[in-house]
Amino acid sequence: MQLLTLELEDDYLLIGIHSTEEDYRLAYILNTHLKTKLIRYKHCLDFKDSNAEFPLFEYKDENNFINYYLINNKYSQLVKNQENEGLFDGNYSTIHYLIPEKKKVDFFLKIEGCNEQNLVRTLVGKLNKIQQIITSYSIEPNTLKSKDHLIF
């Protein structure tokens, strides 16, 4: 008897974006240059085993059945240490990553409903012309260990 194994392919495209802009500013900039309408989603991405919350912006292009999501890859958290007093206050910040293996990526642009590489090439070309974006590039989701964090 032969077992049939089914491997589900990821049905989304992923672009990594390097930018020093705040997430809401980047969403505005993308809306201006890409003619999208990214708006802040009412909830952040969060996980049961962490206090980290990742802001999410979405745009549903109902004419083309494509959904765009802008997700912050970094969450900075201030930790207050009450025990250590004196010269230093003992407070420190920690950074959590949505996709830890891509720590240098500031944002991800996830595109659902379209698997055409031409779309990614076009978007990356447009993104790299935007002054506030340092660089952007396509990321193959299957190469990510933490790709489950992008399922929502």
CSV table of C-alpha atoms in Angstrom, one decimal:
chain,number,residue,atom,x,y,z
A,1,MET,CA,0.0,0.0,0.0
A,2,GLN,CA,1.4,3.4,-1.0
A,3,LEU,CA,0.7,6.5,1.1
A,4,LEU,CA,-0.2,9.7,-0.7
A,5,THR,CA,1.5,12.7,0.8
A,6,LEU,CA,0.1,16.1,0.1
A,7,GLU,CA,2.3,19.1,0.5
A,8,LEU,CA,0.4,22.3,0.6
A,9,GLU,CA,2.1,25.1,-1.3
A,10,ASP,CA,2.0,28.6,0.1
A,11,ASP,CA,-0.6,30.5,-1.9
A,12,TYR,CA,0.9,33.9,-1.2
A,13,LEU,CA,3.8,36.0,-2.3
A,14,LEU,CA,6.1,37.7,0.1
A,15,ILE,CA,8.3,40.8,-0.2
A,16,GLY,CA,10.8,41.9,2.4
A,17,ILE,CA,11.1,45.7,2.9
A,18,HIS,CA,13.9,47.6,4.6
A,19,SER,CA,12.8,51.1,5.8
A,20,THR,CA,13.3,53.3,8.8
A,21,GLU,CA,9.7,54.7,8.6
A,22,GLU,CA,7.0,54.0,11.2
A,23,ASP,CA,4.5,51.4,10.0
A,24,TYR,CA,1.6,53.9,9.6
A,25,ARG,CA,3.9,56.2,7.5
A,26,LEU,CA,5.0,53.3,5.3
A,27,ALA,CA,1.4,52.3,4.8
A,28,TYR,CA,0.6,55.9,3.7
A,29,ILE,CA,3.6,56.0,1.4
A,30,LEU,CA,2.7,52.6,-0.2
A,31,ASN,CA,-0.9,53.8,-0.7
A,32,THR,CA,0.4,56.9,-2.5
A,33,HIS,CA,2.9,55.1,-4.7
A,34,LEU,CA,1.1,51.8,-5.3
A,35,LYS,CA,-2.4,53.1,-5.5
A,36,THR,CA,-3.4,50.8,-2.6
A,37,LYS,CA,-5.7,51.5,0.3
A,38,LEU,CA,-3.9,49.9,3.2
A,39,ILE,CA,-5.7,50.5,6.5
A,40,ARG,CA,-4.8,49.5,10.0
A,41,TYR,CA,-6.4,46.2,11.0
A,42,LYS,CA,-8.3,46.5,14.2
A,43,HIS,CA,-6.2,43.7,15.9
A,44,CYS,CA,-2.5,43.1,16.0
A,45,LEU,CA,-0.9,39.8,15.2
A,46,ASP,CA,-0.1,38.2,18.6
A,47,PHE,CA,0.9,34.8,19.8
A,48,LYS,CA,0.0,32.8,22.9
A,49,ASP,CA,3.6,32.2,23.9
A,50,SER,CA,4.7,35.9,23.6
A,51,ASN,CA,3.7,39.4,24.7
A,52,ALA,CA,4.7,40.7,21.3
A,53,GLU,CA,2.2,42.4,19.0
A,54,PHE,CA,2.8,43.1,15.4
A,55,PRO,CA,0.7,45.8,13.7
A,56,LEU,CA,-1.1,44.8,10.6
A,57,PHE,CA,-2.3,46.9,7.7
A,58,GLU,CA,-4.6,45.4,5.0
A,59,TYR,CA,-6.0,46.2,1.6
A,60,LYS,CA,-8.5,43.9,-0.1
A,61,ASP,CA,-8.5,44.5,-3.9
A,62,GLU,CA,-12.0,43.1,-4.5
A,63,ASN,CA,-11.8,43.7,-8.3
A,64,ASN,CA,-8.7,41.5,-8.7
A,65,PHE,CA,-9.4,39.2,-5.7
A,66,ILE,CA,-6.0,40.0,-4.2
A,67,ASN,CA,-5.3,40.8,-0.5
A,68,TYR,CA,-2.3,42.9,0.5
A,69,TYR,CA,-1.0,42.9,4.1
A,70,LEU,CA,1.8,45.1,5.5
A,71,ILE,CA,3.2,43.6,8.6
A,72,ASN,CA,5.9,45.0,11.0
A,73,ASN,CA,8.6,42.4,11.6
A,74,LYS,CA,9.9,44.0,14.8
A,75,TYR,CA,8.2,44.6,18.2
A,76,SER,CA,10.2,46.5,20.8
A,77,GLN,CA,9.2,46.1,24.4
A,78,LEU,CA,10.4,48.1,27.4
A,79,VAL,CA,11.1,45.9,30.4
A,80,LYS,CA,11.1,47.6,33.7
A,81,ASN,CA,13.4,46.1,36.3
A,82,GLN,CA,12.4,47.1,39.8
A,83,GLU,CA,15.2,45.4,41.6
A,84,ASN,CA,18.2,47.3,40.2
A,85,GLU,CA,18.4,50.8,41.5
A,86,GLY,CA,21.3,53.1,41.7
A,87,LEU,CA,23.4,54.6,38.9
A,88,PHE,CA,21.3,52.8,36.2
A,89,ASP,CA,17.6,52.4,36.4
A,90,GLY,CA,17.7,48.8,35.3
A,91,ASN,CA,15.1,49.3,32.5
A,92,TYR,CA,16.0,47.7,29.2
A,93,SER,CA,14.2,46.9,25.9
A,94,THR,CA,13.9,43.7,24.1
A,95,ILE,CA,13.1,43.1,20.4
A,96,HIS,CA,10.8,40.3,19.2
A,97,TYR,CA,10.7,39.3,15.6
A,98,LEU,CA,7.7,38.0,13.6
A,99,ILE,CA,10.2,36.0,11.4
A,100,PRO,CA,13.3,35.6,13.5
A,101,GLU,CA,15.4,34.3,10.6
A,102,LYS,CA,14.9,37.6,8.8
A,103,LYS,CA,15.9,40.0,11.5
A,104,LYS,CA,17.2,42.6,9.1
A,105,VAL,CA,13.8,42.9,7.4
A,106,ASP,CA,11.7,45.7,8.8
A,107,PHE,CA,8.4,44.9,7.1
A,108,PHE,CA,6.8,42.2,5.1
A,109,LEU,CA,4.3,42.8,2.3
A,110,LYS,CA,2.2,39.6,1.9
A,111,ILE,CA,0.1,39.2,-1.2
A,112,GLU,CA,-2.6,36.6,-1.2
A,113,GLY,CA,-4.6,35.5,-4.2
A,114,CYS,CA,-1.9,35.9,-6.9
A,115,ASN,CA,1.0,33.6,-7.5
A,116,GLU,CA,2.4,35.5,-10.5
A,117,GLN,CA,6.1,36.3,-10.2
A,118,ASN,CA,5.5,39.2,-12.6
A,119,LEU,CA,3.5,41.0,-9.9
A,120,VAL,CA,6.3,40.6,-7.4
A,121,ARG,CA,8.9,41.9,-9.9
A,122,THR,CA,6.7,44.9,-10.7
A,123,LEU,CA,6.0,45.7,-7.1
A,124,VAL,CA,9.7,45.3,-6.1
A,125,GLY,CA,10.6,47.6,-8.9
A,126,LYS,CA,8.1,50.2,-7.7
A,127,LEU,CA,9.1,49.8,-4.1
A,128,ASN,CA,12.8,50.3,-4.8
A,129,LYS,CA,12.1,53.6,-6.5
A,130,ILE,CA,10.5,55.0,-3.3
A,131,GLN,CA,12.9,57.3,-1.5
A,132,GLN,CA,11.8,56.1,2.0
A,133,ILE,CA,12.5,52.4,1.2
A,134,ILE,CA,16.1,51.4,1.5
A,135,THR,CA,15.5,48.1,-0.4
A,136,SER,CA,12.9,45.5,-1.1
A,137,TYR,CA,13.1,42.0,-2.5
A,138,SER,CA,11.1,38.8,-3.0
A,139,ILE,CA,11.3,36.2,-0.3
A,140,GLU,CA,10.4,32.5,-1.0
A,141,PRO,CA,8.0,31.6,1.9
A,142,ASN,CA,9.0,27.9,1.8
A,143,THR,CA,12.5,28.8,2.9
A,144,LEU,CA,11.3,30.3,6.2
A,145,LYS,CA,11.2,28.2,9.3
A,146,SER,CA,8.7,30.6,10.9
A,147,LYS,CA,6.4,30.8,7.9
A,148,ASP,CA,3.5,29.7,10.1
A,149,HIS,CA,3.6,33.2,11.7
A,150,LEU,CA,2.4,34.6,8.4
A,151,ILE,CA,-0.8,32.5,8.4
A,152,PHE,CA,-3.7,34.6,9.8
